[in-house]
Coordinates of C-alpha atoms in Angstrom, one line a residue:
M255 CA 23.6 -10.8 23.1
Q256 CA 23.3 -12.2 26.6
S257 CA 21.6 -8.9 27.8
V258 CA 19.1 -9.2 24.9
I259 CA 18.3 -12.8 25.9
K260 CA 17.8 -11.8 29.6
K261 CA 15.5 -8.9 28.6
M262 CA 13.3 -10.9 26.2
G263 CA 13.4 -14.3 27.7
I264 CA 14.9 -17.3 25.9
F265 CA 11.6 -18.6 24.6
D266 CA 10.6 -15.1 23.3
L267 CA 13.9 -15.0 21.5
F268 CA 13.4 -18.4 19.9
R269 CA 9.9 -17.4 18.8
Q270 CA 11.3 -14.2 17.2
I271 CA 14.1 -16.2 15.4
E272 CA 11.5 -18.7 14.2
S273 CA 9.3 -15.9 12.9
N274 CA 12.2 -14.2 11.1
A275 CA 13.3 -17.5 9.6
D276 CA 10.0 -18.6 8.0
G277 CA 7.2 -16.2 9.1
R278 CA 7.0 -14.7 5.6
L279 CA 7.3 -18.0 3.7
R280 CA 4.4 -20.2 4.8
G281 CA 2.0 -21.3 2.1
K282 CA 1.5 -20.1 -1.4
L283 CA 1.9 -16.4 -2.1
S284 CA -1.7 -15.4 -2.8
W285 CA -2.1 -11.6 -2.7
I286 CA -0.3 -8.6 -4.1
V287 CA -0.6 -5.4 -2.2
A288 CA 0.6 -2.4 -4.2
G289 CA 0.9 1.2 -3.1
L290 CA 1.2 3.8 -5.9
G291 CA 3.5 6.7 -6.0
N292 CA 6.7 8.1 -7.6
P293 CA 10.2 7.1 -6.6
G294 CA 12.7 9.7 -5.4
M295 CA 13.2 11.9 -2.4
Q296 CA 11.7 14.9 -4.2
Y297 CA 8.3 13.1 -4.2
E298 CA 8.3 12.1 -0.5
W299 CA 5.2 13.3 1.3
T300 CA 3.5 14.5 -1.9
R301 CA -0.1 13.9 -2.4
H302 CA 0.5 11.5 -5.3
N303 CA 2.6 9.3 -3.0
A304 CA -0.2 8.5 -0.5
G305 CA -0.2 4.9 -1.7
F306 CA 3.6 4.6 -1.0
L307 CA 3.1 6.0 2.5
A308 CA 0.3 3.5 3.3
V309 CA 2.3 0.4 2.3
E310 CA 5.3 1.8 4.1
K311 CA 3.2 2.1 7.3
L312 CA 2.0 -1.5 6.7
A313 CA 5.6 -2.7 6.4
D314 CA 6.6 -0.8 9.6
Q315 CA 3.8 -2.5 11.5
C316 CA 5.1 -5.9 10.4
G317 CA 8.7 -5.0 11.1
V318 CA 9.6 -5.5 7.4
K319 CA 11.5 -3.2 5.0
L320 CA 10.4 -2.9 1.4
G321 CA 14.0 -3.3 0.3
Q322 CA 14.0 -6.0 -2.3
M323 CA 14.2 -4.8 -5.9
K324 CA 12.3 -6.9 -8.4
F325 CA 9.3 -6.6 -10.8
Q326 CA 10.4 -2.9 -11.2
S327 CA 9.5 -2.3 -7.6
S328 CA 10.7 -2.0 -4.1
C329 CA 9.0 -4.9 -2.4
A330 CA 9.0 -7.6 0.3
E331 CA 7.1 -10.7 1.1
M332 CA 5.3 -10.8 4.4
M333 CA 2.6 -12.7 6.3
L334 CA -0.6 -10.7 6.8
E335 CA -3.2 -12.4 9.0
N336 CA -1.6 -15.8 8.0
V337 CA -1.8 -14.9 4.3
R338 CA 1.5 -14.7 2.3
C339 CA 1.6 -11.5 0.4
L340 CA 3.9 -9.5 -1.8
V341 CA 3.8 -5.9 -0.8
M342 CA 5.3 -3.5 -3.4
K343 CA 6.0 0.1 -4.4
P344 CA 6.4 0.3 -8.2
T345 CA 9.5 2.3 -9.2
T346 CA 8.2 2.8 -12.7
Y347 CA 6.7 6.2 -11.9
M348 CA 3.0 6.6 -11.6
N349 CA 2.0 6.4 -15.3
R350 CA 3.5 3.0 -15.7
S351 CA 2.5 1.4 -12.4
G352 CA 0.7 -1.4 -14.3
D353 CA 4.0 -2.6 -15.8
A354 CA 5.3 -3.6 -12.4
I355 CA 2.1 -4.9 -10.9
A356 CA 1.2 -7.0 -14.0
A357 CA 4.7 -8.5 -14.0
A358 CA 4.4 -9.7 -10.4
A359 CA 0.8 -10.9 -10.9
D360 CA 1.8 -12.9 -13.9
F361 CA 4.9 -14.4 -12.2
Y362 CA 2.9 -15.6 -9.1
H363 CA -0.3 -16.4 -11.1
I364 CA -2.3 -13.9 -8.9
P365 CA -5.8 -13.1 -10.2
P366 CA -6.8 -9.4 -10.4
E367 CA -9.3 -10.0 -7.6
Q368 CA -6.4 -10.6 -5.3
V369 CA -4.4 -7.5 -6.4
L370 CA -5.1 -4.8 -3.8
V371 CA -4.0 -1.3 -4.8
L372 CA -3.7 1.7 -2.5
Y373 CA -3.6 5.2 -4.1
D374 CA -4.4 8.9 -3.7
D375 CA -7.8 10.4 -4.4
I376 CA -8.4 14.1 -4.7
S377 CA -12.2 13.7 -4.4
L378 CA -11.8 12.7 -0.7
E379 CA -10.7 15.0 2.1
P380 CA -7.4 14.2 3.8
G381 CA -7.9 11.5 6.4
K382 CA -10.8 9.8 4.6
L383 CA -10.7 6.3 3.1
R384 CA -12.8 4.6 0.5
I385 CA -12.6 0.9 -0.2
R386 CA -14.0 -0.7 -3.4
R387 CA -14.0 -4.1 -5.0
K388 CA -13.6 -2.7 -8.5
G389 CA -14.1 0.5 -10.5
S390 CA -12.9 2.8 -13.3
A391 CA -9.7 4.8 -13.2
G392 CA -11.6 8.0 -12.4
G393 CA -8.8 10.0 -14.2
H394 CA -6.0 8.5 -12.1
N395 CA -3.1 7.7 -14.4
G396 CA -1.7 4.9 -12.1
I397 CA -5.0 3.1 -12.1
K398 CA -5.4 3.6 -15.9
S399 CA -2.0 1.9 -16.3
I400 CA -3.0 -1.0 -14.1
I401 CA -6.4 -1.5 -15.9
A402 CA -4.5 -1.5 -19.2
Q403 CA -2.0 -4.1 -18.1
L404 CA -4.3 -6.4 -16.2
G405 CA -7.0 -6.1 -18.8
T406 CA -9.7 -5.5 -16.2
E407 CA -11.2 -3.0 -13.7
T408 CA -12.0 -5.8 -11.3
F409 CA -9.3 -5.5 -8.7
P410 CA -9.9 -4.1 -5.1
R411 CA -8.5 -0.8 -4.1
I412 CA -8.2 1.5 -1.1
R413 CA -8.4 5.2 -2.0
L414 CA -6.8 7.6 0.4
G415 CA -8.1 11.2 0.5
V416 CA -5.6 13.9 -0.3
G417 CA -7.9 16.8 -0.8
A418 CA -9.2 18.7 -3.9
K419 CA -7.4 21.5 -5.7
P420 CA -7.7 24.8 -3.8
D421 CA -8.9 26.5 -7.0
P422 CA -10.3 25.1 -10.2
R423 CA -7.6 27.0 -12.2
Y424 CA -4.8 25.2 -10.2
D425 CA -2.9 22.7 -12.4
L426 CA -3.8 19.2 -11.4
A427 CA -0.3 17.8 -11.9
D428 CA 1.2 20.6 -9.8
W429 CA -1.4 19.9 -7.0
V430 CA -0.9 16.1 -6.7
L431 CA 2.9 16.6 -6.8
S432 CA 2.8 19.2 -4.1
K433 CA 3.6 18.2 -0.5
F434 CA 1.0 17.9 2.2
S435 CA 0.5 20.9 4.4
E436 CA 1.3 20.3 8.1
E437 CA -2.5 20.3 8.8
D438 CA -3.3 17.8 6.1
R439 CA -0.4 15.6 7.0
E440 CA -1.7 15.4 10.6
K441 CA -5.1 14.3 9.1
L442 CA -3.5 11.8 6.8
C443 CA -1.3 9.9 9.4
P444 CA -4.3 8.2 11.2
A445 CA -5.7 7.2 7.8
L446 CA -2.4 5.5 6.9
E447 CA -2.8 3.4 10.1
Q448 CA -6.4 2.6 9.1
A449 CA -5.4 1.7 5.6
A450 CA -2.8 -0.8 6.9
E451 CA -5.4 -2.4 9.1
A452 CA -7.9 -2.5 6.2
V453 CA -5.3 -4.3 4.1
K454 CA -5.0 -7.1 6.7
Q455 CA -8.7 -7.5 6.9
I456 CA -9.2 -7.6 3.2
V457 CA -6.5 -10.2 2.5
A458 CA -7.9 -12.3 5.3
G459 CA -11.1 -12.5 3.3
D460 CA -13.3 -9.9 5.0
M461 CA -13.8 -7.2 2.3
D462 CA -17.3 -6.4 3.5
G463 CA -16.1 -5.9 7.1
A464 CA -13.2 -3.7 5.9
M465 CA -15.6 -1.6 3.8
N466 CA -18.0 -1.1 6.7
R467 CA -15.3 -0.4 9.2
F468 CA -13.0 1.9 7.2
S469 CA -14.9 3.6 4.4
H470 CA -16.0 7.0 5.5

């Protein structure tokens, strides 16, 4: 412990302890940030889990683990740009994502306009992002579930490109549940960083800035 103090400096250590003690608890929880995907090792780095990957990147940047189990999700509270947020990965499987998100939104009295959802989009190339304030499900079963449970399409979302099927005859479920190729994974990684930055900008109240900066 003494070596740690010498390396960091005593005041740096005090600041870190203070941050760990209450850094995630200041103010009213006012945003839910949900990444969509399927739980289980077999689904890691599959296209349908792009939303999970994005919120995991966000948590890594904040030095927080999404390890608390509640609202049928793996989640954690954290401060993003001085805004207290619940960041979550529903463990309901994709088709019932709305069950977990609606439960959390109801508990914290969060309006749909402050429920930010990150998910995969086959209409965008890997590495591309698209940010929208609202919209239809566009055939995405996770978004269909959220719309059904929240009762509205008016919630912001960040769509992460995972690439289209290589052939029209390719089964869509097989495609989104397949793992990224090495090339596509390399394209996706910078987009995960950008998505995490976009989340911070959006919850801080600058949706237009995030859309101009990151949608491409």
